[in-house]
XYZ file of C-alpha atoms in Angstrom:
602
model
C -4.180 21.647 -7.913
C -1.049 23.922 -7.572
C 1.182 24.552 -4.888
C 3.962 27.155 -4.240
C 7.594 26.925 -3.741
C 6.813 28.603 -0.395
C 5.547 24.996 0.432
C 8.894 23.974 0.560
C 11.081 26.945 1.664
C 11.709 26.790 5.210
C 13.519 29.738 7.009
C 15.068 29.420 10.543
C 12.581 30.770 13.143
C 9.683 31.125 10.476
C 7.200 28.397 9.544
C 9.156 25.338 8.677
C 7.444 24.933 5.304
C 4.617 25.008 2.705
C 2.303 27.471 1.637
C 3.734 30.971 1.943
C 5.519 29.743 5.253
C 7.654 33.121 4.687
C 4.870 35.475 5.243
C 2.020 33.908 7.154
C 3.344 34.955 10.713
C 3.052 38.445 9.495
C -0.587 38.131 8.892
C -1.770 38.250 12.570
C -3.234 41.621 11.680
C -5.250 41.299 8.793
C -4.809 44.831 7.647
C -1.078 45.139 8.179
C 1.170 45.876 4.915
C 3.300 43.090 4.539
C 7.240 43.578 4.277
C 8.895 41.566 1.588
C 10.214 38.224 3.204
C 13.579 36.786 2.755
C 14.053 34.150 0.404
C 16.308 30.931 1.160
C 16.464 27.361 -0.238
C 15.259 24.674 2.149
C 17.065 23.786 5.064
C 17.284 20.478 6.868
C 16.229 20.555 10.724
C 18.706 21.504 13.228
C 18.024 18.070 14.768
C 17.024 15.520 12.164
C 13.891 13.616 13.611
C 13.355 9.798 13.523
C 11.407 9.149 10.532
C 10.584 5.944 8.203
C 10.294 5.758 4.573
C 8.033 2.864 3.788
C 9.042 0.137 1.253
C 7.427 0.693 -2.232
C 4.178 -1.246 -3.181
C 3.196 -1.447 0.797
C -0.339 -0.724 1.840
C -0.896 1.636 4.688
C -4.514 1.174 5.501
C -6.219 2.165 2.160
C -3.304 4.040 0.578
C -0.400 2.331 -1.154
C 3.094 3.754 -0.577
C 4.145 4.147 -4.500
C 7.676 5.023 -4.755
C 10.656 7.414 -3.397
C 11.488 10.469 -5.632
C 15.075 11.765 -5.497
C 16.642 15.062 -7.047
C 19.825 15.727 -5.424
C 21.100 19.536 -5.857
C 24.528 20.303 -6.974
C 24.441 23.059 -4.793
C 23.299 20.981 -1.626
C 24.804 17.721 -2.228
C 24.238 16.621 1.441
C 20.370 17.021 0.909
C 17.793 15.723 -1.721
C 15.736 18.457 -3.287
C 12.811 16.415 -4.119
C 10.584 18.716 -2.345
C 6.927 18.891 -4.060
C 5.908 21.989 -5.052
C 3.050 21.520 -7.534
C 0.950 18.876 -9.109
C -0.427 19.116 -12.789
C -3.160 16.693 -14.243
C -3.066 15.619 -17.943
C -5.701 13.468 -19.893
C -5.285 9.682 -20.200
C -3.478 8.783 -17.000
C -1.027 11.303 -17.158
C 0.068 13.673 -14.237
C 2.952 15.389 -13.045
C 4.905 16.478 -9.778
C 7.412 19.490 -9.958
C 10.029 19.310 -7.217
C 12.406 22.348 -6.597
C 14.623 21.426 -9.664
C 13.035 18.826 -11.848
C 9.509 17.306 -12.827
C 8.344 13.598 -12.433
C 5.665 12.222 -14.829
C 3.171 9.176 -14.628
C 1.581 7.706 -17.632
C -0.371 5.076 -15.784
C -2.625 6.748 -13.443
C -0.107 7.217 -10.684
C 1.420 3.807 -10.436
C 4.948 4.915 -11.321
C 6.856 8.114 -11.858
C 9.914 9.030 -13.964
C 12.212 11.752 -13.561
C 12.047 13.786 -16.767
C 15.354 15.200 -16.395
C 17.710 12.575 -18.597
C 20.740 13.684 -16.436
C 19.492 14.624 -12.956
C 21.928 16.388 -10.539
C 24.586 16.238 -9.323
C 25.785 15.721 -12.842
C 26.658 19.022 -13.954
C 25.634 18.533 -17.818
C 21.917 18.671 -17.837
C 19.114 20.412 -20.079
C 17.671 21.481 -16.551
C 20.585 23.731 -15.495
C 18.116 26.695 -15.905
C 16.157 25.389 -13.043
C 18.954 24.524 -10.546
C 19.966 26.507 -7.481
C 19.984 29.302 -7.348
C 16.836 28.767 -9.596
C 13.802 27.002 -7.890
C 10.528 25.687 -9.531
C 7.623 27.472 -7.515
C 4.675 26.007 -9.593
C 3.625 24.020 -12.630
C 0.503 23.826 -14.580
C -0.567 21.728 -17.639
C -1.532 23.529 -20.886
C -4.970 22.357 -22.060
C -4.891 20.889 -25.471
C -7.831 20.220 -27.959
C -7.213 16.656 -28.914
C -6.816 14.752 -25.378
C -5.939 11.559 -27.317
C -2.545 13.008 -28.057
C 0.079 11.810 -25.838
C 1.980 14.963 -26.087
C 2.105 17.800 -23.154
C 2.994 21.370 -22.476
C 3.585 22.565 -19.209
C 4.392 25.966 -17.633
C 6.824 26.328 -14.796
C 7.067 29.346 -12.649
C 10.588 29.611 -11.574
C 12.576 31.943 -9.047
C 16.062 33.192 -9.144
C 17.014 33.685 -5.662
C 20.174 35.425 -6.448
C 19.094 37.817 -8.795
C 15.404 37.994 -7.101
C 13.789 37.771 -10.455
C 10.854 35.366 -11.511
C 10.097 33.785 -14.706
C 7.810 31.648 -16.526
C 9.358 28.638 -18.496
C 7.657 25.970 -21.021
C 8.322 22.229 -21.071
C 7.174 20.278 -24.008
C 7.403 16.748 -24.761
C 5.838 13.334 -25.264
C 6.251 9.739 -24.452
C 9.504 9.595 -22.253
C 11.214 12.698 -23.714
C 10.331 16.307 -22.445
C 12.766 19.370 -22.642
C 12.597 22.957 -21.364
C 11.798 25.341 -24.121
C 14.962 27.742 -24.700
C 12.964 30.850 -24.567
C 12.018 32.538 -21.144
C 8.455 33.418 -21.747
C 8.319 35.952 -18.936
C 10.735 37.510 -16.966
C 10.014 40.138 -13.938
C 11.722 41.431 -10.789
C 9.628 39.511 -8.390
C 8.880 36.011 -7.315
C 6.437 34.451 -9.309
C 4.392 32.268 -7.118
C 1.597 30.781 -9.234
C 0.938 30.031 -12.796
C -2.253 28.895 -14.488
C -3.573 28.129 -17.850
C -7.533 28.405 -18.281
C -7.084 27.176 -22.067
C -4.563 26.335 -24.618
C -3.748 30.185 -25.476
C -3.789 31.672 -22.269
C -1.378 31.856 -19.283
C -1.692 33.752 -16.077
C 1.123 34.297 -13.694
C 0.953 35.933 -10.290
C 3.950 37.845 -8.777
C 3.147 36.433 -5.373
C 4.741 38.943 -2.973
C 3.345 42.073 -4.501
C -0.084 40.239 -6.263
C 1.006 41.530 -9.593
C -0.916 39.804 -12.398
C 0.603 38.935 -15.711
C -1.451 37.525 -18.598
C -0.589 36.016 -22.154
C -3.333 35.291 -24.657
C -0.945 33.994 -27.402
C 1.871 32.217 -25.596
C 4.267 32.595 -28.407
C 7.575 34.089 -27.387
C 8.512 36.848 -27.526
C 4.866 38.308 -27.387
C 4.879 40.695 -24.482
C 2.637 40.037 -21.606
C 0.001 42.228 -20.252
C 1.013 43.476 -16.827
C -2.701 44.030 -15.634
C -3.526 46.952 -13.676
C -4.691 45.137 -10.494
C -1.585 45.483 -8.140
C -2.643 44.624 -4.691
C 0.534 46.099 -2.798
C 1.137 44.817 0.463
C -0.606 41.632 -0.172
C 0.727 38.057 -1.070
C -1.120 35.369 -3.119
C 0.184 31.516 -3.180
C -2.244 29.740 -5.008
C -3.999 29.970 -8.410
C -6.724 27.402 -9.753
C -9.001 27.453 -12.716
C -12.548 26.305 -12.888
C -13.864 27.071 -16.547
C -13.559 30.550 -17.375
C -13.192 31.352 -13.542
C -9.585 32.074 -11.900
C -9.411 32.012 -8.103
C -6.327 33.156 -6.405
C -5.991 32.889 -2.614
C -3.413 34.359 -0.132
C -3.714 37.385 2.178
C -7.000 38.016 0.489
C -9.320 36.246 -2.112
C -9.241 37.182 -5.847
C -11.856 36.154 -8.453
C -11.480 36.647 -12.237
C -14.746 35.674 -14.396
C -13.165 36.322 -17.667
C -9.966 34.093 -17.703
C -7.830 36.408 -15.988
C -8.337 39.788 -17.642
C -10.146 41.471 -14.903
C -10.097 40.914 -11.334
C -12.303 41.644 -8.184
C -10.978 41.474 -4.536
C -12.908 39.754 -1.732
C -12.058 39.065 1.894
C -9.955 35.961 2.771
C -11.677 32.848 4.209
C -9.542 32.955 7.279
C -8.163 35.967 8.937
C -4.793 34.404 8.873
C -4.541 34.057 5.260
C -5.474 31.276 2.826
C -2.877 28.647 1.716
C -4.586 26.628 -1.033
C -8.145 26.647 -2.630
C -9.964 24.140 -4.921
C -13.493 24.318 -6.324
C -15.564 21.332 -7.211
C -16.073 20.894 -10.933
C -18.803 22.843 -12.187
C -19.699 23.835 -8.784
C -19.853 26.839 -6.411
C -18.614 24.750 -3.594
C -14.751 25.148 -2.680
C -12.482 24.089 0.163
C -9.719 26.511 1.434
C -6.931 25.547 3.866
C -4.395 27.160 5.921
C -2.218 26.899 8.812
C 1.029 27.839 10.599
C 3.711 25.945 13.023
C 4.210 28.474 15.595
C 1.811 27.890 17.268
C 1.020 24.797 15.341
C -2.343 25.015 13.850
C -4.181 24.036 10.756
C -7.738 24.308 9.406
C -10.126 23.725 6.515
C -13.463 25.959 5.485
C -15.625 25.343 2.847
C -17.977 28.078 0.590
C -21.061 27.041 -1.345
C -21.535 30.495 -2.963
C -18.127 30.845 -5.174
C -16.383 32.367 -1.974
C -18.852 35.223 -0.876
C -19.287 33.697 2.500
C -17.090 30.874 4.216
C -18.022 28.471 6.893
C -16.270 28.164 10.431
C -13.300 26.087 10.447
C -14.699 22.421 9.995
C -11.277 20.668 10.090
C -8.825 21.918 13.170
C -5.695 20.127 13.519
C -2.288 20.725 15.214
C -0.416 20.765 11.897
C -0.617 23.219 8.888
C -2.931 22.088 6.171
C -0.928 22.618 3.099
C -3.405 21.329 0.358
C -6.852 20.611 -0.478
C -8.456 18.552 -3.346
C -12.285 18.607 -4.171
C -13.448 15.705 -6.524
C -17.218 17.015 -6.373
C -19.720 18.385 -4.270
C -19.331 15.617 -1.511
C -15.911 13.937 -1.992
C -12.788 16.049 -0.986
C -9.211 15.714 0.682
C -6.989 17.948 2.766
C -3.281 17.033 3.537
C -0.520 18.739 5.591
C 1.964 18.237 8.234
C 5.272 19.165 9.500
C 8.632 17.473 7.942
C 10.676 18.784 10.817
C 8.302 16.826 13.128
C 8.176 13.868 10.873
C 4.166 14.143 10.746
C 2.129 13.883 7.550
C -1.798 13.520 7.500
C -4.406 13.239 4.748
C -8.065 13.709 5.710
C -11.203 12.925 3.695
C -14.557 14.480 3.656
C -17.914 12.926 2.030
C -20.088 15.636 2.714
C -18.699 18.712 1.257
C -16.211 19.741 3.939
C -18.521 19.678 6.789
C -16.876 16.703 8.457
C -13.427 15.107 8.063
C -11.856 11.793 8.915
C -8.247 11.231 9.213
C -7.372 8.612 6.565
C -3.578 8.306 6.197
C -0.699 9.270 8.714
C 2.695 9.056 7.606
C 6.210 10.566 8.421
C 6.514 12.828 5.572
C 4.889 16.470 5.288
C 2.227 16.087 2.519
C 2.131 19.274 0.240
C 0.405 18.153 -2.843
C -2.605 16.357 -3.641
C -4.049 15.518 -7.221
C -5.472 12.490 -9.009
C -4.820 10.677 -12.411
C -7.420 8.219 -13.929
C -6.348 4.966 -14.352
C -9.320 3.487 -16.305
C -12.930 4.142 -17.080
C -13.822 2.833 -13.506
C -11.045 4.030 -11.034
C -8.763 7.024 -10.351
C -5.896 6.928 -8.256
C -5.831 9.896 -5.439
C -2.015 10.925 -5.292
C -0.675 12.478 -2.229
C 2.996 13.731 -2.285
C 5.028 15.014 0.619
C 8.777 15.208 1.798
C 10.742 13.726 4.335
C 13.156 15.600 6.663
C 15.969 14.795 4.442
C 14.049 16.146 1.312
C 13.363 13.110 -0.160
C 9.752 12.894 -1.749
C 7.294 10.076 -0.825
C 4.394 9.298 -3.078
C 1.103 7.478 -1.892
C -2.036 6.707 -3.835
C -5.365 5.627 -2.926
C -7.091 3.431 -5.618
C -10.694 4.818 -5.644
C -13.707 3.521 -7.625
C -14.767 6.877 -9.563
C -16.488 5.891 -12.794
C -16.524 7.943 -15.955
C -19.888 6.374 -17.331
C -19.355 7.144 -20.763
C -18.922 3.830 -22.744
C -18.076 0.575 -20.988
C -16.802 1.117 -17.348
C -15.421 -1.728 -15.479
C -15.217 -1.902 -11.631
C -14.686 -4.503 -9.044
C -17.214 -5.230 -6.179
C -14.159 -6.000 -4.119
C -11.570 -3.225 -4.888
C -8.869 -4.719 -2.820
C -8.118 -8.438 -2.158
C -6.334 -8.891 1.245
C -4.919 -12.622 1.767
C -3.313 -14.238 4.635
C -1.440 -17.759 4.328
C 1.550 -19.233 5.675
C 4.271 -20.377 3.121
C 3.109 -23.507 1.401
C -0.523 -22.831 1.859
C -3.029 -21.048 -0.438
C -5.945 -18.955 -0.010
C -8.471 -18.268 -2.670
C -11.025 -15.166 -2.902
C -13.419 -14.213 -5.509
C -13.401 -10.874 -7.518
C -16.564 -9.695 -9.009
C -16.019 -7.497 -12.236
C -18.908 -5.501 -13.479
C -19.595 -3.334 -16.332
C -21.266 -0.213 -15.112
C -21.114 1.672 -18.388
C -23.541 2.080 -21.211
C -21.716 -0.042 -23.810
C -20.717 -3.739 -23.944
C -16.821 -4.655 -23.689
C -15.221 -7.917 -24.338
C -12.568 -9.317 -21.520
C -9.915 -11.285 -23.281
C -7.652 -12.094 -20.318
C -6.340 -11.564 -16.875
C -2.510 -10.706 -16.371
C -1.366 -11.936 -12.905
C 2.084 -12.209 -11.467
C 3.088 -14.592 -8.685
C 2.178 -15.536 -6.031
C -1.342 -14.442 -7.010
C -2.952 -16.201 -9.703
C -6.311 -15.342 -11.239
C -8.524 -18.171 -12.621
C -9.409 -16.753 -16.170
C -10.030 -16.972 -19.053
C -10.469 -20.032 -21.251
C -12.298 -17.933 -23.761
C -13.270 -14.193 -24.379
C -16.043 -13.012 -22.010
C -18.727 -10.478 -23.267
C -19.771 -8.116 -20.543
C -23.061 -6.214 -21.713
C -23.937 -2.984 -19.610
C -24.809 -4.197 -16.099
C -23.414 -7.585 -16.398
C -20.668 -8.894 -14.389
C -18.340 -12.212 -13.941
C -16.701 -13.642 -11.082
C -13.063 -14.850 -11.063
C -11.042 -16.849 -8.505
C -7.890 -15.430 -7.302
C -5.455 -17.580 -5.413
C -2.401 -16.499 -3.157
C 0.045 -19.092 -2.841
C 3.401 -17.733 -0.932
C 6.325 -19.807 -1.030
C 8.372 -17.930 1.596
C 7.416 -15.837 4.446
C 6.960 -12.044 3.806
C 4.466 -9.542 2.643
C 3.641 -9.408 -1.095
C 1.624 -6.837 -3.252
C 0.620 -7.398 -6.756
C -1.776 -5.619 -9.439
C -3.848 -8.133 -11.240
C -4.969 -6.401 -14.622
C -7.758 -6.961 -16.963
C -7.202 -6.934 -20.821
C -10.055 -6.209 -22.968
C -10.920 -5.731 -26.926
C -10.287 -2.090 -26.190
C -6.800 -2.292 -24.691
C -8.063 -1.016 -21.528
C -6.435 -2.263 -18.342
C -7.848 -2.204 -14.871
C -5.754 -2.738 -12.031
C -6.874 -4.698 -8.847
C -4.536 -4.397 -6.016
C -3.750 -7.862 -4.208
C -2.239 -7.711 -0.844
C -0.783 -10.914 0.856
C 0.647 -11.687 4.041
C 2.771 -14.991 4.692
C 4.255 -14.876 8.048
C 5.852 -18.123 9.676
C 4.661 -19.271 12.888
C 8.197 -19.989 14.059
C 8.984 -17.036 16.613
C 12.766 -17.027 15.545
C 11.918 -16.683 11.659
C 14.935 -14.920 10.005
C 14.153 -11.638 7.968
C 13.517 -12.445 4.307
C 16.145 -9.860 3.307
C 19.446 -8.846 4.540
C 19.311 -5.679 7.041
C 21.040 -2.494 5.947
C 22.571 0.223 7.895
C 24.278 3.313 6.528
C 25.808 6.587 7.959
C 26.226 9.804 6.744
C 28.538 11.638 6.694
C 31.370 9.416 7.655
C 33.975 10.690 9.108
C 31.985 13.730 10.522
C 32.504 16.294 13.325
C 29.023 16.439 15.178
C 25.770 15.510 13.561
C 25.439 11.990 11.955
C 22.663 10.438 10.109
C 22.043 6.739 10.405
C 19.815 4.983 8.031
C 18.728 1.658 8.543
C 16.007 -0.718 6.370
C 13.804 -3.476 7.546
C 12.253 -6.126 5.233
C 9.421 -6.282 7.896
C 8.248 -5.095 11.159
C 10.672 -5.937 13.700
C 12.125 -5.398 17.174
C 14.738 -3.019 16.756
C 17.804 -1.939 18.718
C 20.286 0.614 17.644
C 23.190 1.573 19.768
C 26.339 3.311 19.429
C 29.570 1.820 20.974
C 33.236 3.492 21.367
C 36.302 1.437 20.993
C 36.276 0.027 24.682
C 32.997 -1.208 24.102
C 31.183 1.380 26.281
C 27.655 2.082 25.086
C 27.725 5.726 24.503
C 24.220 6.125 23.187
C 20.922 4.225 22.429
C 19.019 5.581 19.533
C 16.270 3.153 19.033
C 15.053 0.293 21.514
C 11.488 -0.341 20.142
C 9.420 -1.985 17.412
C 9.535 -0.328 14.312
C 7.579 -0.943 10.939
C 9.059 -2.323 7.510
C 10.824 0.076 5.437
C 13.699 2.522 5.581
C 14.178 4.411 9.211
C 16.424 7.407 9.662
C 17.689 8.736 13.140
C 20.053 11.393 13.928
C 23.168 11.262 16.516
C 24.768 14.314 17.762
C 28.401 13.392 18.811
C 29.174 16.869 20.160
C 29.744 15.636 23.421
C 32.028 12.566 22.690
C 35.813 12.850 21.748
C 37.208 12.212 18.354
C 37.803 8.766 17.563
C 36.453 5.647 16.063
C 32.885 4.577 16.915
C 30.636 1.531 16.142
C 26.979 1.473 15.373
C 25.052 -1.863 16.336
C 21.832 -2.452 14.706
C 19.865 -5.601 15.843
C 16.695 -6.713 14.636
C 15.058 -10.210 15.528
C 18.290 -12.608 14.917
C 20.184 -10.395 12.494
C 22.829 -7.925 13.329
C 24.589 -5.343 11.320
C 27.730 -3.363 12.496
C 29.101 -0.076 10.812
C 32.155 1.930 11.697
C 31.878 5.781 12.095
C 34.703 8.157 12.613
C 34.263 11.420 14.666
C 36.734 14.101 13.625
C 36.916 17.520 15.580
């Protein structure tokens, strides 16, 4: 899956974000030639909405909030620039999320993510200066390798320079924890490159998306010239490029198909009259999903095809937020996601019948712009959803899904998630059944646990033949009140680890139980002249009051007076109507209180 920088570039008065937001309002007339839209870095909303950043490793229905990713831009120090613009999957549990100015990597199937920039901004000395403002990453793709067991990766980055209005393709190479940007620019054109794809290890295809110009290189050795193919669809735009074997598909104001790895192309009608935002095909299938949407008026949709895009269904998912991205795992299982960061809305839907019907599976307060997956083991994958909050921090969620690769031994749990509930000092024990559904035997040597979850295994090695299973008692023994999450892992003779998410809740029956952690309240900017951002953190779900007082004790504004979930919450206060002076923000949650002074200067 690949997403464009247009996923993240909000322009005042236009669509607030992703998927060619800068041009989609111009598509109301399907035959209208499109004017070149302006380019601007992302802007925070005029009024910052109240939103919540969950605590890491907390479960929201069947999705776990993994982490918050940061990438502060030295050009925009008041904002975080970690807006997801692309997802690239690699073998053996590796995957990459590209943001506006850096790339994040996982090596454990999406359980943890690392910023590959060794000196992230605002530190000025960095090998990533070539993708700092006014340069913006717009897409990423992984270069296929012939030996998948190698822990080394090459990635192509599409980059746009907003000052010079030029686009380029850059390469990132590395292995382990070290990745570097290749010093050579592989491609430089006078247009915004919105999409890049690599159908095999020797070919790269780049699309200059505002003019639909196609560039192709079949050696990828700088400075080998690229082919500027004679397929220029003037007046069109393209935002998404995906591969499926020898086929390449591009979606935008029209639908383009290449049957020979990007050398020749044919044009077809877009799935939706308003243009298409994202497209993904099921592996080895003629079935695909396509999404789209806009924010004025707010609308989003998904359609599907069963004949390689020759014909498309009606809109099968209709919603009031733009649908930014789709992911198709097979002919039946698929996902769609979108939202609006300016309204603190993000949603993920799931289909189990190939896109005919959809169920809302996750609702958060960050706009989801990227979907992908990473294999955790032979039996499980993690569906990854990445989105951004109104202050441009990136949130990453994952859904642990039994999705076996049947070659060799494959371990799966009959009960994928253990959910416990016990008061401090009490215990609860549940049983986990581990089954080998593969076609070869495997030896379980140990279970790795971490308190307060304890797995009663293993006194001796256990050989699991194909179709055999074993039962293990897992005990939850909380010592204090709070919410707990742990990953119970299985060790085998093949050094293969399989994680089982265990979630426990231990809340005291006393109504006046204190929070297990201190409250936290911060104000930015401080001093300030009008618009303030107040951020407060809760250790667990609590009744919250957040009030502003002046030096006389007069309450000038009540920002929050309701119950809020655990995590970090952000709310804005506009002091335009208040005189200069000292004010006090008072946060109350249960029996705790936190007071922070702020200064208004005009």
